[in-house]
Short mmCIF file of C-alpha atoms in Angstrom, two decimals:
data_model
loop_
_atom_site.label_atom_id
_atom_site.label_comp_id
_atom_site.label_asym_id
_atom_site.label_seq_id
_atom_site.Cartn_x
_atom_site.Cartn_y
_atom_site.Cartn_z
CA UNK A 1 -92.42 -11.09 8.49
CA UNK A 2 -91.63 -14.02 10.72
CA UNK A 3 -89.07 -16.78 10.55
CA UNK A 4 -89.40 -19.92 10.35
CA UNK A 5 -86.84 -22.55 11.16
CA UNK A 6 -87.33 -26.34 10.67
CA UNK A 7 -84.53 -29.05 11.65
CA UNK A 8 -83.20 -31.00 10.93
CA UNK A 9 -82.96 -30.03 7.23
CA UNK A 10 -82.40 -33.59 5.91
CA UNK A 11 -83.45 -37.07 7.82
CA UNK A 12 -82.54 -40.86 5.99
CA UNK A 13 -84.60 -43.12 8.58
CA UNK A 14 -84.86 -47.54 8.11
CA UNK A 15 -88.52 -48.84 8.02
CA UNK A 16 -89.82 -48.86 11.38
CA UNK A 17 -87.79 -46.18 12.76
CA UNK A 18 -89.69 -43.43 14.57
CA UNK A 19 -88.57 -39.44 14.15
CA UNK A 20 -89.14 -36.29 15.53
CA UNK A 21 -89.19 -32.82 13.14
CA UNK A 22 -89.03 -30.10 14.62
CA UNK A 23 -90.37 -26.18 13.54
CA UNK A 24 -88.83 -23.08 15.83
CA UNK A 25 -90.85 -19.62 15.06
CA UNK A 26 -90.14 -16.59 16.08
CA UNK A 27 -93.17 -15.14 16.84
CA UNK A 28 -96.77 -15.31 18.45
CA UNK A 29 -98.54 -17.13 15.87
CA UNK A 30 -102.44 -18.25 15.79
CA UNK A 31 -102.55 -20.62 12.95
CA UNK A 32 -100.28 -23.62 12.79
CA UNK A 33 -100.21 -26.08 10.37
CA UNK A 34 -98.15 -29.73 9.02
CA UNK A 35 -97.79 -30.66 5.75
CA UNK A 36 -96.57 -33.31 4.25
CA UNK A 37 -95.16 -33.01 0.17
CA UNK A 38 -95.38 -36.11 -1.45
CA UNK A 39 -92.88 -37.03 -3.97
CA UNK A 40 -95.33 -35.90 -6.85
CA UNK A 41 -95.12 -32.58 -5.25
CA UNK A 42 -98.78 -32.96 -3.97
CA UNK A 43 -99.04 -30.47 -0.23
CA UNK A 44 -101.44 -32.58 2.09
CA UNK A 45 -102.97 -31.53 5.34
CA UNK A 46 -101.49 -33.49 7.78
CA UNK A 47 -102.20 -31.08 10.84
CA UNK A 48 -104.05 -27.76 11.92
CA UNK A 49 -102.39 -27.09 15.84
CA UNK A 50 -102.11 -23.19 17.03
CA UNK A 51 -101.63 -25.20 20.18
CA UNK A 52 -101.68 -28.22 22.15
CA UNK A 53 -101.09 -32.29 20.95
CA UNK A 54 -103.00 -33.86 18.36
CA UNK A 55 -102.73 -37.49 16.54
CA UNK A 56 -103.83 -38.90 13.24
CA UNK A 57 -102.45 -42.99 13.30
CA UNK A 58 -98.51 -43.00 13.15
CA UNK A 59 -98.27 -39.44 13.52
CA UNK A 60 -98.87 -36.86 16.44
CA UNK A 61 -98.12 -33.30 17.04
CA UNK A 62 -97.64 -30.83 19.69
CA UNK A 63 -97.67 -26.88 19.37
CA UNK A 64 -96.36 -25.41 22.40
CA UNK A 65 -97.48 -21.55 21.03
CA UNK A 66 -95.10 -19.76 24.31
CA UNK A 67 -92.33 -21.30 23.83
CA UNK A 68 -92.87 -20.67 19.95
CA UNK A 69 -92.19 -24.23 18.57
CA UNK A 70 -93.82 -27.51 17.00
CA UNK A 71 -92.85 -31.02 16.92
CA UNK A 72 -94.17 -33.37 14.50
CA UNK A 73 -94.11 -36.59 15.44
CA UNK A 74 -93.73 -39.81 12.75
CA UNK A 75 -93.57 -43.57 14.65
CA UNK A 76 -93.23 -46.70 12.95
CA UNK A 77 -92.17 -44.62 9.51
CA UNK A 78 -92.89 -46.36 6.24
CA UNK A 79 -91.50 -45.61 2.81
CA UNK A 80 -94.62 -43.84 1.94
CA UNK A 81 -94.22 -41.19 4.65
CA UNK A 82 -91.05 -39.90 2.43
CA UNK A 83 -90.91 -36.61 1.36
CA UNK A 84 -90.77 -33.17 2.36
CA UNK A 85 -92.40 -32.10 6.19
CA UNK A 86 -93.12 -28.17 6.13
CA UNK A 87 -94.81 -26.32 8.69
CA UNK A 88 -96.31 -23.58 8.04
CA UNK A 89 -97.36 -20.13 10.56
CA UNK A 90 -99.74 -17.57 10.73
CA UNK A 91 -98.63 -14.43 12.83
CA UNK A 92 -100.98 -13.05 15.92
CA UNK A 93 -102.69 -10.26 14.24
CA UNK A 94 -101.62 -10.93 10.12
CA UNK A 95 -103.30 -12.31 7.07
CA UNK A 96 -100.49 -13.96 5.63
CA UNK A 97 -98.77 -17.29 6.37
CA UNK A 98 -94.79 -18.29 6.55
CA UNK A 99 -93.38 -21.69 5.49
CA UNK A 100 -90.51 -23.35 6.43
CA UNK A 101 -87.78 -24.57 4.26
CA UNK A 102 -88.72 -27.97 5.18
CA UNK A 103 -87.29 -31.43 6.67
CA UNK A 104 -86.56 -33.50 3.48
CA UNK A 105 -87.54 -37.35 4.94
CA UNK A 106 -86.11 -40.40 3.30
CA UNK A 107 -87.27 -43.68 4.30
CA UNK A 108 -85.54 -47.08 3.16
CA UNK A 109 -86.61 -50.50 3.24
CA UNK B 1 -116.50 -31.39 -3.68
CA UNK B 2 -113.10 -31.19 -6.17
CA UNK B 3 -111.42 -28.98 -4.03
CA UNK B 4 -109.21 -26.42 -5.22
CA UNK B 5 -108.24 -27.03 -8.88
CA UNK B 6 -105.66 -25.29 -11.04
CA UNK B 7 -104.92 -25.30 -14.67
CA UNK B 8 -102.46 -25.59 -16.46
CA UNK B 9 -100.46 -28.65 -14.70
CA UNK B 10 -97.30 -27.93 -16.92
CA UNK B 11 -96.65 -24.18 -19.07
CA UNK B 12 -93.39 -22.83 -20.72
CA UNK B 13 -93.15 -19.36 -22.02
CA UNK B 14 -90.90 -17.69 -23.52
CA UNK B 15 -89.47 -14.35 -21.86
CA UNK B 16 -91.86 -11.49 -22.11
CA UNK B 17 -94.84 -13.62 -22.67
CA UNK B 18 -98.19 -12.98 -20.49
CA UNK B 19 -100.21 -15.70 -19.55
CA UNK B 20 -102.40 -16.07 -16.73
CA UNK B 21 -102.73 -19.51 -14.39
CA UNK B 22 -106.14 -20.05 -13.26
CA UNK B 23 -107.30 -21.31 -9.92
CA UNK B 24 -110.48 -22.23 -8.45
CA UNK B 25 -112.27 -23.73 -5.41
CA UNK B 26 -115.73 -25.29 -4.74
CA UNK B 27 -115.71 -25.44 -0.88
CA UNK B 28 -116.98 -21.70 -0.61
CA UNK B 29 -113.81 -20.26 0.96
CA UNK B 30 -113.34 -16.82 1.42
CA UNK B 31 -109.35 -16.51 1.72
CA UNK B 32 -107.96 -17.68 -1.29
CA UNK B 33 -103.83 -17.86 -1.72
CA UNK B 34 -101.17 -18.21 -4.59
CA UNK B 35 -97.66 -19.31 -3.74
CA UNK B 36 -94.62 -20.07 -5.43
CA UNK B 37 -91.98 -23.13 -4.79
CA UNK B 38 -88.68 -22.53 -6.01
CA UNK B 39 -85.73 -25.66 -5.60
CA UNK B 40 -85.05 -26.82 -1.96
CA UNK B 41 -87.05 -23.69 -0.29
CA UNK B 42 -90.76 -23.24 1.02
CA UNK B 43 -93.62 -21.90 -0.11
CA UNK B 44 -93.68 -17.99 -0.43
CA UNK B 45 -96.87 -15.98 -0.50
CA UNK B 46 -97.69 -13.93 -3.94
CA UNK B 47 -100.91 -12.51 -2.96
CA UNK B 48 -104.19 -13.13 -1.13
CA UNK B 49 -107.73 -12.57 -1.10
CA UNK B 50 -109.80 -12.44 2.12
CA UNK B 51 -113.33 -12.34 -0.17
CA UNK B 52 -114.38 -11.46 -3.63
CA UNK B 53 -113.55 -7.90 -4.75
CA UNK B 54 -110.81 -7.63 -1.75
CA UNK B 55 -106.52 -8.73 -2.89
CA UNK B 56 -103.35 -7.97 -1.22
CA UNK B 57 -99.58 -8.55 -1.78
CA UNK B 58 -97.89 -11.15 -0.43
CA UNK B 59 -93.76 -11.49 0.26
CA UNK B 60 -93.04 -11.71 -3.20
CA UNK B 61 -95.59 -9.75 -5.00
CA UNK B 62 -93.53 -8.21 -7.73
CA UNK B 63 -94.48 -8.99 -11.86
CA UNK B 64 -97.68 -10.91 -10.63
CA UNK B 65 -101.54 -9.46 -10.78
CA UNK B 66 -104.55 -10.96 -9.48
CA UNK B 67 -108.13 -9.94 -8.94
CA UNK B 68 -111.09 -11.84 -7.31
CA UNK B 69 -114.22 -10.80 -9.15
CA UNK B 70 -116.07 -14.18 -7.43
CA UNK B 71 -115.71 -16.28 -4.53
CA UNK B 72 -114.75 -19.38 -6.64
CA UNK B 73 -111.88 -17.90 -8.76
CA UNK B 74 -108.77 -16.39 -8.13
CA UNK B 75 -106.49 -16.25 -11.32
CA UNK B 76 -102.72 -15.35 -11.23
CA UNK B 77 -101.15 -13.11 -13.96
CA UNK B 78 -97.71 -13.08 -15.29
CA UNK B 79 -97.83 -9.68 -17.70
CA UNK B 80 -94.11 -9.94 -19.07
CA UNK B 81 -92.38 -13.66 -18.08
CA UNK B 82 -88.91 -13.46 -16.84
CA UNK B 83 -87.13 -16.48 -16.21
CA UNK B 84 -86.82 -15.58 -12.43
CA UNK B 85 -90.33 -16.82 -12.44
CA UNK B 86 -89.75 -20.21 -13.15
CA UNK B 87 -91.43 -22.07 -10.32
CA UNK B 88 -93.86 -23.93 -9.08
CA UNK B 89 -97.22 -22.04 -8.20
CA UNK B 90 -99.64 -23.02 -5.76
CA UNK B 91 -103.21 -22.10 -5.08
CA UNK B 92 -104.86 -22.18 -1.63
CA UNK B 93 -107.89 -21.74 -0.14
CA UNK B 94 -109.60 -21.51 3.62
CA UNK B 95 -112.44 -21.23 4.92
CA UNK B 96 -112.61 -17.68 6.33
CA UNK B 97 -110.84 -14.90 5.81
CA UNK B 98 -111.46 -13.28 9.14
CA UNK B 99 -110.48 -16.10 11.29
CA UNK B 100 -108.39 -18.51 8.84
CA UNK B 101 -107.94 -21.89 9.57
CA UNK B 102 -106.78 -24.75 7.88
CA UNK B 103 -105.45 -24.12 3.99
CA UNK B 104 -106.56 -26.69 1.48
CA UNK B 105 -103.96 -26.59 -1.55
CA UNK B 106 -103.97 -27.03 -5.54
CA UNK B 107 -102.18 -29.64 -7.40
CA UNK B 108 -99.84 -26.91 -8.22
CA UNK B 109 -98.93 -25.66 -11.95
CA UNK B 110 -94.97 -25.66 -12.88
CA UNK B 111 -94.15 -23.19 -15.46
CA UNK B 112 -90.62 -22.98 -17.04
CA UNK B 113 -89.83 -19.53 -18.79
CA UNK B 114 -86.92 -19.64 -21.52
#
């Protein structure tokens, strides 16, 4: 398979504060994706990026596929945007895709 | 469109039980996906379907059987429960199974086995 490695593991940010997760894989993938799990255990879309920089309001991405990482990017956090970040990866070439373990995002008042 | 739907939401069996979870998807996807969560660790594939009559095994394929007889359905069966398979399991579908692109997921079904 391939590995995936998100950091930081855990992340307790105040209101306002902005954060950057990051997801290291260790091969060349085409498929790329950010999710975010709600505390009701709900997986939403929050990004589809093989490569390049996207944005959707407070939060941005940027694939860079060959160096063989992602950052997700989360400004002005709010309590809602706690939960757990996964990426998830799609080898060059396979059918199946690899999650992460996760960044576990706490945000207090 | 109501997406990709799975039922039950909550199931506890007892060990050696079958029971099958069922998933389905109204967006006419041909890749179809079922995953399991387990505490503090990411999803990990079960099996997968690039189009009706077509499955193959995922990471963890072992005391799970599926089959894709239409496009819309892609039901998960547990033939003899262990409690090892206490998890949370997750559908998925996308668009193409060729060229696969962004994975639309289920509300996810957590089973307990005793």
């Amino acid at each position: 398979g391939i590995q995936v490695e998100q950091s930081p593991p855990d992340l307790i940010l105040q209101e306002g504060a902005n954060s950057t997760l990051r997801c290291n894989f260790s091969d060349s993938v085409n498929n790329l994706q950010w999710f975010h799990q709600n505390p009701w255990g709900q997986l939403i879309n929050l990004f589809y990026i093989p490569s390049g920089t996207k944005q959707n309001g407070r939060l941005s991405a940027t694939t860079v596929a060959t160096e063989r990482y992602s950052l997700l990017y989360i400004s002005s956090s709010q309590t809602t945007d706690s939960g757990v970040y996964f990426c998830a990866v799609r080898r060059l070439g396979g059918n199946q895709f690899y999650f992460g373990t996760g960044t576990s995002l706490t945000v207090i008042p | 469109n109501a997406g990709v739907t799975q039922t039950p939401k909550f199931q506890v069996l007892k060990t050696g039980q079958s029971m099958t979870l069922q998933c389905a998807q109204d967006m006419n996807h041909e890749y179809m996906s079922w995953y399991r969560q387990d505490p503090g660790m990411g999803l990990r594939l079960i099996h997968y379907s690039v189009g009706a009559g077509i499955t193959d095994q995922g990471e963890v394929p072992n005391g799970y059987n599926v089959s894709r007889s239409t496009t819309e359905d892609f039901p998960l069966r547990l033939l003899s429960a262990a409690p090892s398979q206490t998890s949370v399991y997750f559908c998925a579908s996308s668009p193409s199974g060729l060229v696969m692109d962004e994975q639309y997921f289920g509300p996810g079904t957590r089973l307990t086995v005793t």
